């Protein structure tokens, strides 16, 4: 698939099964992430690959966060089943270097977001489907500790990656460019 087709047809898919990317494919995905715009060459991101027992640990951390943050019962049930719906999750954390006037924190966070998207696109180009998930639970104390977050760091997203259970179920995204392109 050429890059323009990938960019204009990419869709999130939450129904994922094995296989997930192997070590070599992950390396390619991370190489793509390292080529995003990065003012100051700070590499303000960290990636954590979670499979098997690490997914179980994440599930426990998510449940803990739901309880800690006093979130609703519906989110607790989602936390219990979240990691069973994918063979792999890549957590992306913004790793911000503070007090750089030339490269403010928000710009570093945007770079981490671009890195997450590059991972998604690289995965798609290799035939894997994925979805980027966040939610209030990523603010939990223990989950932030598990991902080595300092006070200035943020968990940008949990990217669920695997093979589409059924590619034919995805509908074409309806877009209206006139809603987002504005006059100056």
Tab-separated table of C-alpha atoms in Angstrom:
chain	number	residue	atom	x	y	z
A	1	UNK	CA	0.000	0.000	0.000
A	2	UNK	CA	1.390	3.405	-0.907
A	3	UNK	CA	1.733	6.043	1.825
A	4	UNK	CA	-1.060	8.314	0.553
A	5	UNK	CA	-3.555	5.449	0.474
A	6	UNK	CA	-2.491	4.468	3.996
A	7	UNK	CA	-2.940	8.024	5.271
A	8	UNK	CA	-6.355	8.484	3.660
A	9	UNK	CA	-7.867	5.086	4.503
A	10	UNK	CA	-6.444	4.266	7.947
A	11	UNK	CA	-9.039	3.329	10.579
A	12	UNK	CA	-8.916	2.290	14.211
A	13	UNK	CA	-9.928	-1.280	14.944
A	14	UNK	CA	-10.670	-2.572	18.453
A	15	UNK	CA	-11.314	-6.189	17.473
A	16	UNK	CA	-7.798	-7.608	17.530
A	17	UNK	CA	-6.389	-11.110	17.722
A	18	UNK	CA	-2.947	-12.703	17.430
A	19	UNK	CA	-0.529	-12.455	15.846
A	20	UNK	CA	0.972	-9.189	16.972
A	21	UNK	CA	4.164	-7.715	15.538
A	22	UNK	CA	7.329	-9.721	16.144
A	23	UNK	CA	10.627	-8.271	17.366
A	24	UNK	CA	11.835	-7.232	13.911
A	25	UNK	CA	8.501	-5.629	13.032
A	26	UNK	CA	8.503	-3.749	16.347
A	27	UNK	CA	11.979	-2.473	15.585
A	28	UNK	CA	10.743	-1.116	12.250
A	29	UNK	CA	7.775	0.541	13.978
A	30	UNK	CA	10.083	2.223	16.508
A	31	UNK	CA	12.403	3.386	13.707
A	32	UNK	CA	9.378	5.085	12.133
A	33	UNK	CA	8.615	6.744	15.476
A	34	UNK	CA	12.171	8.065	15.703
A	35	UNK	CA	11.685	9.981	12.437
A	36	UNK	CA	8.869	12.277	13.585
A	37	UNK	CA	9.403	16.040	13.893
A	38	UNK	CA	11.534	16.560	17.016
A	39	UNK	CA	12.578	20.149	17.669
A	40	UNK	CA	15.855	20.038	19.607
A	41	UNK	CA	16.366	16.301	18.911
A	42	UNK	CA	15.181	15.511	22.463
A	43	UNK	CA	13.416	12.221	21.733
A	44	UNK	CA	10.730	13.162	24.294
A	45	UNK	CA	9.035	9.780	24.361
A	46	UNK	CA	9.399	6.335	25.837
A	47	UNK	CA	7.757	3.130	24.584
A	48	UNK	CA	6.709	0.109	26.648
A	49	UNK	CA	5.766	-3.140	24.877
A	50	UNK	CA	3.257	-5.212	26.820
A	51	UNK	CA	2.373	-8.822	26.028
A	52	UNK	CA	1.138	-11.864	28.013
A	53	UNK	CA	1.810	-11.438	31.753
A	54	UNK	CA	2.614	-7.749	31.250
A	55	UNK	CA	-0.923	-7.288	29.922
A	56	UNK	CA	-2.242	-8.900	33.123
A	57	UNK	CA	-0.146	-6.468	35.173
A	58	UNK	CA	-1.550	-3.551	33.152
A	59	UNK	CA	-5.089	-4.789	33.776
A	60	UNK	CA	-4.430	-4.772	37.529
A	61	UNK	CA	-2.939	-1.269	37.305
A	62	UNK	CA	-5.970	-0.017	35.375
A	63	UNK	CA	-8.363	-1.494	37.942
A	64	UNK	CA	-6.296	0.086	40.712
A	65	UNK	CA	-6.498	3.463	38.951
A	66	UNK	CA	-10.276	3.215	38.592
A	67	UNK	CA	-10.572	2.615	42.341
A	68	UNK	CA	-7.973	5.261	43.268
A	69	UNK	CA	-9.622	7.923	41.099
A	70	UNK	CA	-13.124	6.922	42.241
A	71	UNK	CA	-14.309	6.284	38.686
A	72	UNK	CA	-17.564	4.480	37.876
A	73	UNK	CA	-18.363	0.766	37.885
A	74	UNK	CA	-18.641	0.728	34.078
A	75	UNK	CA	-14.988	1.758	33.765
A	76	UNK	CA	-13.974	-0.878	36.309
A	77	UNK	CA	-15.573	-3.577	34.143
A	78	UNK	CA	-13.788	-2.136	31.100
A	79	UNK	CA	-10.467	-2.231	32.991
A	80	UNK	CA	-11.056	-5.899	33.817
A	81	UNK	CA	-11.473	-6.887	30.165
A	82	UNK	CA	-9.388	-4.220	28.419
A	83	UNK	CA	-6.163	-6.183	28.006
A	84	UNK	CA	-7.934	-9.382	26.921
A	85	UNK	CA	-9.022	-7.742	23.658
A	86	UNK	CA	-5.544	-7.483	22.137
A	87	UNK	CA	-2.354	-9.530	21.927
A	88	UNK	CA	-0.120	-6.465	22.422
A	89	UNK	CA	-0.205	-2.938	23.797
A	90	UNK	CA	2.453	-0.304	23.285
A	91	UNK	CA	2.296	2.408	25.921
A	92	UNK	CA	3.647	5.756	24.737
A	93	UNK	CA	4.853	8.196	27.402
A	94	UNK	CA	5.939	11.777	26.795
A	95	UNK	CA	9.313	12.179	28.497
A	96	UNK	CA	9.568	15.948	28.806
A	97	UNK	CA	12.783	17.864	29.379
A	98	UNK	CA	11.755	20.899	31.412
A	99	UNK	CA	12.950	24.482	31.195
A	100	UNK	CA	13.897	24.555	27.529
A	101	UNK	CA	12.468	27.860	26.300
A	102	UNK	CA	13.133	26.942	22.683
A	103	UNK	CA	11.201	23.653	22.987
A	104	UNK	CA	8.315	24.033	25.467
A	105	UNK	CA	6.688	21.024	27.143
A	106	UNK	CA	3.606	21.117	24.931
A	107	UNK	CA	5.791	20.817	21.825
A	108	UNK	CA	7.559	17.795	23.298
A	109	UNK	CA	4.177	16.207	24.082
A	110	UNK	CA	3.110	16.785	20.478
A	111	UNK	CA	6.285	15.027	19.332
A	112	UNK	CA	5.395	12.047	21.530
A	113	UNK	CA	1.919	12.073	19.967
A	114	UNK	CA	3.458	12.082	16.500
A	115	UNK	CA	5.625	9.126	17.538
A	116	UNK	CA	2.513	7.232	18.655
A	117	UNK	CA	0.862	7.915	15.300
A	118	UNK	CA	3.998	6.832	13.420
A	119	UNK	CA	3.850	3.532	15.319
A	120	UNK	CA	0.221	3.127	14.268
A	121	UNK	CA	0.939	3.894	10.621
A	122	UNK	CA	3.966	1.591	10.520
A	123	UNK	CA	1.879	-1.196	12.075
A	124	UNK	CA	-0.862	-0.635	9.496
A	125	UNK	CA	1.664	-0.696	6.651
A	126	UNK	CA	2.768	-4.148	7.838
A	127	UNK	CA	-0.808	-5.448	7.919
A	128	UNK	CA	-1.582	-4.980	11.613
A	129	UNK	CA	-4.597	-3.129	12.932
A	130	UNK	CA	-4.612	-0.952	16.031
A	131	UNK	CA	-6.410	1.585	18.151
A	132	UNK	CA	-5.067	4.390	20.363
A	133	UNK	CA	-6.757	4.442	23.774
A	134	UNK	CA	-6.520	6.859	26.687
A	135	UNK	CA	-9.038	7.638	29.426
A	136	UNK	CA	-8.968	8.951	32.981
A	137	UNK	CA	-7.358	5.764	34.287
A	138	UNK	CA	-3.975	6.730	32.796
A	139	UNK	CA	-3.702	9.270	35.632
A	140	UNK	CA	-3.504	6.575	38.310
A	141	UNK	CA	-0.491	6.772	40.619
A	142	UNK	CA	0.625	3.152	40.245
A	143	UNK	CA	0.234	3.054	36.468
A	144	UNK	CA	2.290	6.256	36.172
A	145	UNK	CA	4.949	4.684	38.415
A	146	UNK	CA	4.980	1.506	36.300
A	147	UNK	CA	5.723	3.606	33.214
A	148	UNK	CA	8.430	5.586	35.054
A	149	UNK	CA	6.516	8.869	34.778
A	150	UNK	CA	7.996	11.889	36.457
A	151	UNK	CA	5.693	14.772	37.405
A	152	UNK	CA	6.143	16.423	33.992
A	153	UNK	CA	5.567	13.217	32.001
A	154	UNK	CA	2.251	12.042	30.557
A	155	UNK	CA	1.000	8.724	29.321
A	156	UNK	CA	0.100	9.752	25.767
A	157	UNK	CA	-1.748	6.570	24.925
A	158	UNK	CA	-2.073	2.824	25.023
A	159	UNK	CA	-1.881	1.506	21.473
A	160	UNK	CA	-3.606	-1.849	21.121
A	161	UNK	CA	-2.019	-3.747	18.204
A	162	UNK	CA	-2.807	-7.062	16.576
A	163	UNK	CA	-4.446	-8.670	13.594
A	164	UNK	CA	-7.954	-7.606	12.649
A	165	UNK	CA	-10.498	-10.183	13.682
A	166	UNK	CA	-12.542	-9.192	10.614
A	167	UNK	CA	-11.366	-6.419	8.268
A	168	UNK	CA	-14.659	-6.376	6.392
A	169	UNK	CA	-16.556	-4.900	9.357
A	170	UNK	CA	-14.904	-1.480	9.132
A	171	UNK	CA	-17.027	1.122	7.407
A	172	UNK	CA	-15.552	3.894	5.325
A	173	UNK	CA	-15.049	7.059	7.356
A	174	UNK	CA	-17.283	9.894	6.203
A	175	UNK	CA	-15.381	13.146	5.998
A	176	UNK	CA	-16.225	16.767	5.236
A	177	UNK	CA	-13.073	18.735	4.572
A	178	UNK	CA	-15.039	22.019	4.601
A	179	UNK	CA	-15.674	21.599	8.334
A	180	UNK	CA	-11.983	21.782	9.163
A	181	UNK	CA	-10.388	23.907	6.433
A	182	UNK	CA	-10.918	27.588	7.317
A	183	UNK	CA	-10.329	30.953	5.701
A	184	UNK	CA	-7.699	33.280	7.142
